[in-house]
Short mmCIF file of C-alpha atoms in Angstrom, two decimals:
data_model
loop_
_atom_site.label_atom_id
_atom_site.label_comp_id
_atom_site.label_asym_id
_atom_site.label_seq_id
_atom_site.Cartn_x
_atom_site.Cartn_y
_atom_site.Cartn_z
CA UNK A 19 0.00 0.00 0.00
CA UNK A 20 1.61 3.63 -1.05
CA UNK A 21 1.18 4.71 2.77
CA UNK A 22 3.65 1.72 3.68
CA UNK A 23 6.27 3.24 0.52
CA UNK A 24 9.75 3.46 2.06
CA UNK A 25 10.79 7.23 2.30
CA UNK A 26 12.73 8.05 -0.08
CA UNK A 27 15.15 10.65 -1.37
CA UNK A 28 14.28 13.53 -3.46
CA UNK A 29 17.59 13.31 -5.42
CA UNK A 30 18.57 10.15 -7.78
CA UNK A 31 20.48 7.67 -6.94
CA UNK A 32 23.57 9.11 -9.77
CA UNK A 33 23.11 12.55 -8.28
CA UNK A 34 23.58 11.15 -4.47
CA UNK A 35 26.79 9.24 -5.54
CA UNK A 36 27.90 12.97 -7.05
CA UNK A 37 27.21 14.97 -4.35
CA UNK A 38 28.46 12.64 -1.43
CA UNK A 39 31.73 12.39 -3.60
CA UNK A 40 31.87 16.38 -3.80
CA UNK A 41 31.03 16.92 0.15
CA UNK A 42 33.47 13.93 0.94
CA UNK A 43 36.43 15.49 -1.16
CA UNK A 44 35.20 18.88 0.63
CA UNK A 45 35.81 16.82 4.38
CA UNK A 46 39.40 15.13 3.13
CA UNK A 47 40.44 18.80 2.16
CA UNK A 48 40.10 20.66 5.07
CA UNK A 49 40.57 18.23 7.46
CA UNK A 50 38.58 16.16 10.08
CA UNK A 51 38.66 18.53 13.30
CA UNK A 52 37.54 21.51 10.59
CA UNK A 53 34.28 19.41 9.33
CA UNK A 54 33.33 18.80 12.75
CA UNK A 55 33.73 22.38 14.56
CA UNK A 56 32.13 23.60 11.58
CA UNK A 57 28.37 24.64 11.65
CA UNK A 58 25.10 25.67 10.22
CA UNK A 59 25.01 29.44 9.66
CA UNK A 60 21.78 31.07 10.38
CA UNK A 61 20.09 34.58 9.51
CA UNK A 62 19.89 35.65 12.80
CA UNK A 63 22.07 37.96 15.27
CA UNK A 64 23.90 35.22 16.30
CA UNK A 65 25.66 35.16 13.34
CA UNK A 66 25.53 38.72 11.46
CA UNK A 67 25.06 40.93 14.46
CA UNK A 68 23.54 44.35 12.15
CA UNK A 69 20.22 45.66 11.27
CA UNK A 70 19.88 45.89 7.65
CA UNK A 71 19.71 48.80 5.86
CA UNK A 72 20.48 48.57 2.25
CA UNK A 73 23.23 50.18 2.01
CA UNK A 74 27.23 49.39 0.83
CA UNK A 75 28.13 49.70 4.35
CA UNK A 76 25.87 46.29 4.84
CA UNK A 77 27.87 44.79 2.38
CA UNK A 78 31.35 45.33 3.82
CA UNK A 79 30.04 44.24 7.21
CA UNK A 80 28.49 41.41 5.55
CA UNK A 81 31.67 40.56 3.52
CA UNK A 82 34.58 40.96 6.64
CA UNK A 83 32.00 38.86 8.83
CA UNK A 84 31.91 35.89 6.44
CA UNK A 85 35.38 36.13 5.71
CA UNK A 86 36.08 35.22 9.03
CA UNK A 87 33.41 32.49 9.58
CA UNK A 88 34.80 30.89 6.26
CA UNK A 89 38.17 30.82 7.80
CA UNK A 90 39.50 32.87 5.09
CA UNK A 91 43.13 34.50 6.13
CA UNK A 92 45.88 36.08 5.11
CA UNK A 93 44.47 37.89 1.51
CA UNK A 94 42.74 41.09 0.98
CA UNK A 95 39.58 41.25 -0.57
CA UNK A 96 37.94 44.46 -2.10
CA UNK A 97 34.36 45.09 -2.40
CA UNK A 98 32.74 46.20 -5.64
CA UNK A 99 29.65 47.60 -6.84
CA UNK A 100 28.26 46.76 -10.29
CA UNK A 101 24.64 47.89 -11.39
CA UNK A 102 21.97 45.83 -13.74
CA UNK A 103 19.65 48.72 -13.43
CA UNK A 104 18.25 50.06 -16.92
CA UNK A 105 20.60 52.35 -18.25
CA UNK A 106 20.36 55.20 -20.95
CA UNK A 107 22.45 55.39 -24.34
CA UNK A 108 23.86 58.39 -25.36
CA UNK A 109 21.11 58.07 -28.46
CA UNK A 110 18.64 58.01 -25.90
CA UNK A 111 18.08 53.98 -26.29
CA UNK A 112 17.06 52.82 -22.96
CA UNK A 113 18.87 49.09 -22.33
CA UNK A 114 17.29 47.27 -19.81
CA UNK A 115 20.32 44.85 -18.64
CA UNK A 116 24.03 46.01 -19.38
CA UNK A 117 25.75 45.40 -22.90
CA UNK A 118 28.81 45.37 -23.22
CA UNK A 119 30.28 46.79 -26.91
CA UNK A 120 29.83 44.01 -29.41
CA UNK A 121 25.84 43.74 -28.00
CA UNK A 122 26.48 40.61 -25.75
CA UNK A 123 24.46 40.80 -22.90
CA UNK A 124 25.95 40.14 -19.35
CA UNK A 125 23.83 39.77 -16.18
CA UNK A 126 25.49 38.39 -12.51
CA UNK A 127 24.54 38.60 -9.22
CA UNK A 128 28.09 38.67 -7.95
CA UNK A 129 31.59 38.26 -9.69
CA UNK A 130 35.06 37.10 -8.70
CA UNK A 131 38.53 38.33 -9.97
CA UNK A 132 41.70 37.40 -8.63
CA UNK A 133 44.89 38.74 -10.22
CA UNK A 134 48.58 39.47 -9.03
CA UNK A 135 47.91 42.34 -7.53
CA UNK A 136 44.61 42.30 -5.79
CA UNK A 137 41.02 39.84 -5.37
CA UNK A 138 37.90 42.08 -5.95
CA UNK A 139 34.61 40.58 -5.03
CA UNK A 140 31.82 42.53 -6.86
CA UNK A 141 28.33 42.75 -5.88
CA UNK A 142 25.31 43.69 -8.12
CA UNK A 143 23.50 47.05 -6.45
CA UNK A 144 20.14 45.32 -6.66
CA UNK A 145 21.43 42.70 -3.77
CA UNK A 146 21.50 45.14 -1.42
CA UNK A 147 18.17 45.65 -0.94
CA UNK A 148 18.07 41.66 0.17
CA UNK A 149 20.66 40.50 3.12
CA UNK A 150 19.74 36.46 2.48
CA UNK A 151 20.64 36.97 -1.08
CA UNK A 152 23.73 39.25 -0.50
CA UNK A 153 24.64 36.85 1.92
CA UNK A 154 24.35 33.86 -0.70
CA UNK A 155 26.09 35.89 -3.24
CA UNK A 156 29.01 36.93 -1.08
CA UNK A 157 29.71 33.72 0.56
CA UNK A 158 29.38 32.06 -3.06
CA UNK A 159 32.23 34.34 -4.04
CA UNK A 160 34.21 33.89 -1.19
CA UNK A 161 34.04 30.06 -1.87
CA UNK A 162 36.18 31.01 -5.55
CA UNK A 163 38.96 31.96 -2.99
CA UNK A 164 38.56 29.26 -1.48
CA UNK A 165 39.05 26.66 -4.09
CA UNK A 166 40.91 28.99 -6.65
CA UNK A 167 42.50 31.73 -4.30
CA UNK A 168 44.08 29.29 -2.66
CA UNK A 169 44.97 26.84 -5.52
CA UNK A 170 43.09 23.94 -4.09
CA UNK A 171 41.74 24.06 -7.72
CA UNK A 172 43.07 24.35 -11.22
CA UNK A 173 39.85 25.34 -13.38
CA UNK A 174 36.96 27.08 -12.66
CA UNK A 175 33.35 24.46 -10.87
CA UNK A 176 30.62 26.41 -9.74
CA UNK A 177 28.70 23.15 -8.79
CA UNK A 178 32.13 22.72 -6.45
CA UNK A 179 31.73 26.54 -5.58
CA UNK A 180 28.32 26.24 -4.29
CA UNK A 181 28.96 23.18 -2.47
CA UNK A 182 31.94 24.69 -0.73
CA UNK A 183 29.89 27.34 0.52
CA UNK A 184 27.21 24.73 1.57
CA UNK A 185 30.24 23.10 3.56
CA UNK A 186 31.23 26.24 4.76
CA UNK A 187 27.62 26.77 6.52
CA UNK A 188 25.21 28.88 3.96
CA UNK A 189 23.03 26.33 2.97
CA UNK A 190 20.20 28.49 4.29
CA UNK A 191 21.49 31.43 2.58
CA UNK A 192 22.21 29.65 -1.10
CA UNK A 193 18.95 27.61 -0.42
CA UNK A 194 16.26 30.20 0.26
CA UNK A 195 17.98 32.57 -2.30
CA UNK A 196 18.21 29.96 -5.14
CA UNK A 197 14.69 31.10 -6.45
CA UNK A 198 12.72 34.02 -5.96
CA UNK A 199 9.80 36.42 -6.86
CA UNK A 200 11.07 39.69 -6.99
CA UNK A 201 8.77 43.37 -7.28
CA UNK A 202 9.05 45.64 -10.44
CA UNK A 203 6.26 48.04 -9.20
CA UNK A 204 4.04 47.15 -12.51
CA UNK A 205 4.40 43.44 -11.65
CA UNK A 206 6.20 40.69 -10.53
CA UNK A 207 9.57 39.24 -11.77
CA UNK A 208 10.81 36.00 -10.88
CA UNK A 209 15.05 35.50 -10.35
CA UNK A 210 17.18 32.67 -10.34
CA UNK A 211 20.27 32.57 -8.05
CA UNK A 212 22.80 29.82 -7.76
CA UNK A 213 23.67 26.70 -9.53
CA UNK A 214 22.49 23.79 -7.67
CA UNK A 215 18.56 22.35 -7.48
CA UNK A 216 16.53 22.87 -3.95
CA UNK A 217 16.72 19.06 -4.04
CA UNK A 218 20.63 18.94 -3.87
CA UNK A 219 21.33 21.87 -1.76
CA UNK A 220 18.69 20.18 0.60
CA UNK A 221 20.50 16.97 0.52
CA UNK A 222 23.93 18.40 1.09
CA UNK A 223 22.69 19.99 4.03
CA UNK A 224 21.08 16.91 5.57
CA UNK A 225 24.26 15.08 4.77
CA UNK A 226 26.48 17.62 6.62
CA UNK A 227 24.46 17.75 9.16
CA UNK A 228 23.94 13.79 10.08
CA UNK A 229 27.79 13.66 9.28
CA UNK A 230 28.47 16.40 12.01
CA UNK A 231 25.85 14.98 14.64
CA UNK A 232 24.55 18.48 13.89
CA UNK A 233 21.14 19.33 15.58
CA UNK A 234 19.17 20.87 12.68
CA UNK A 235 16.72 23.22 14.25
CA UNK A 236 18.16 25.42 11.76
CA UNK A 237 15.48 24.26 9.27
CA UNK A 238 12.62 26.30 10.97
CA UNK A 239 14.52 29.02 8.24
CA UNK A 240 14.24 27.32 5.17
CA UNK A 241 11.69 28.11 3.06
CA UNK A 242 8.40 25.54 2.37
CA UNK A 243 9.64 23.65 -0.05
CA UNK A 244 13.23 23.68 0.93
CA UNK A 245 12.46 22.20 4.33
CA UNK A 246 10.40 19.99 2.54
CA UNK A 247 13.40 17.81 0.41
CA UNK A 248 15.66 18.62 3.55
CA UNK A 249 13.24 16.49 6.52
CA UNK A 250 12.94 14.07 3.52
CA UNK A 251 16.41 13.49 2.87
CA UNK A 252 17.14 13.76 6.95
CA UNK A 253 14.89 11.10 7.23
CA UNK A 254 16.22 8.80 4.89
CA UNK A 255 19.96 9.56 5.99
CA UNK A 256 19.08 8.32 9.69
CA UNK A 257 16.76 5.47 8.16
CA UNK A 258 19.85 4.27 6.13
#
């Protein structure tokens, strides 16, 4: 009878082998006493002691305070603004995501540049107005230090980079920020964030968490569906 169906995960069984190899080569990397102390960050006080604003200031608090709970040392990191705002050409065209010259559009909520000389982390303006997502987006970037920064890395895996900062303790943050409905005044717009399904970040959280003897009343911050896939995959986990 389908009320006696084992539980089962909301991930396949291919895309569980991936993403325990990813979190396991994660746990060899930084060592066992690092995976353990290691915990789930939450949007609360506790964590990023500020009331929000909206303004850049945010952002450098927001960028020093998860540089140090990512364990991030010895490199300085600029901040930098970029805007996706419409913008006016000098013919009067009105363009409403940014172009670069040959016509290609380019639209990010965050970049990453590392050269000799300095690391810049840049922030699209419009992420100000939301800490969970400037949150995501920061610790995202700060995960491309991580991996590349720090040569742990030879080419460029934003699957890898959104796992690190998973492993790192923003799964709330990259979970609740990895789809949203956003207000345009005439209507609404929705926006995707991140790389990684609900379903996976979910898992990888659950994982961590079971792996760390973690207790997960974080979850009261998910979102609906996110704490949906993650009691489902907790549940499983401890089952099996």
């Amino acid at each position: 009878m389908f009320w006696n169906k084992k539980n089962k995960l909301p991930i396949t069984d291919e895309d569980k082998v991936w993403v325990d190899e990813e979190l396991n080569w994660l746990r060899n990397e930084f060592g066992e006493e690092y995976f353990m102390e290691t915990r789930t960050v939450t949007p609360t006080k506790d964590f990023y002691a500020r009331t929000f604003d909206g303004t850049e200031k945010d952002a450098e608090f927001i960028l020093e305070r998860t540089i140090e709970l990512m364990d991030i040392r010895d490199v300085k990191i600029t901040l930098d603004f970029f805007s996706d705002s419409p913008i006016e050409m000098a013919d009067g065209t009105i363009l409403t995501t940014p172009a670069d010259l040959d016509g290609s559009w380019d639209s990010a909520s965050g970049t990453y540049q590392q050269s000799e000389n300095e690391t810049i982390v840049s922030i699209e303006r419009g992420q100000l107005k939301n800490p969970i997502s400037l949150i995501a987006n920061i610790s995202h970037e700060l995960a491309h230090q991580i991996l590349l920064g720090e040569n742990r890395i030879e080419e460029n895996d934003e699957f890898l980079t959104d796992f690190t900062a998973i492993y790192h303790g923003f799964g709330i943050f990259i979970g609740n920020s990895r789809f949203q409905f956003v207000s345009q005044g005439f209507g609404w717009q929705s926006s995707s964030q991140g790389y990684l399904p609900e379903q996976i970040i979910d898992y990888a959280m659950a994982w961590l968490s079971k792996e760390r003897n973690e207790k997960t009343g974080y979850s009261q911050f998910l979102n609906k569906s996110l704490k949906k896939y993650f009691d489902q995959s907790l549940e499983w986990l401890i089952k099996n």
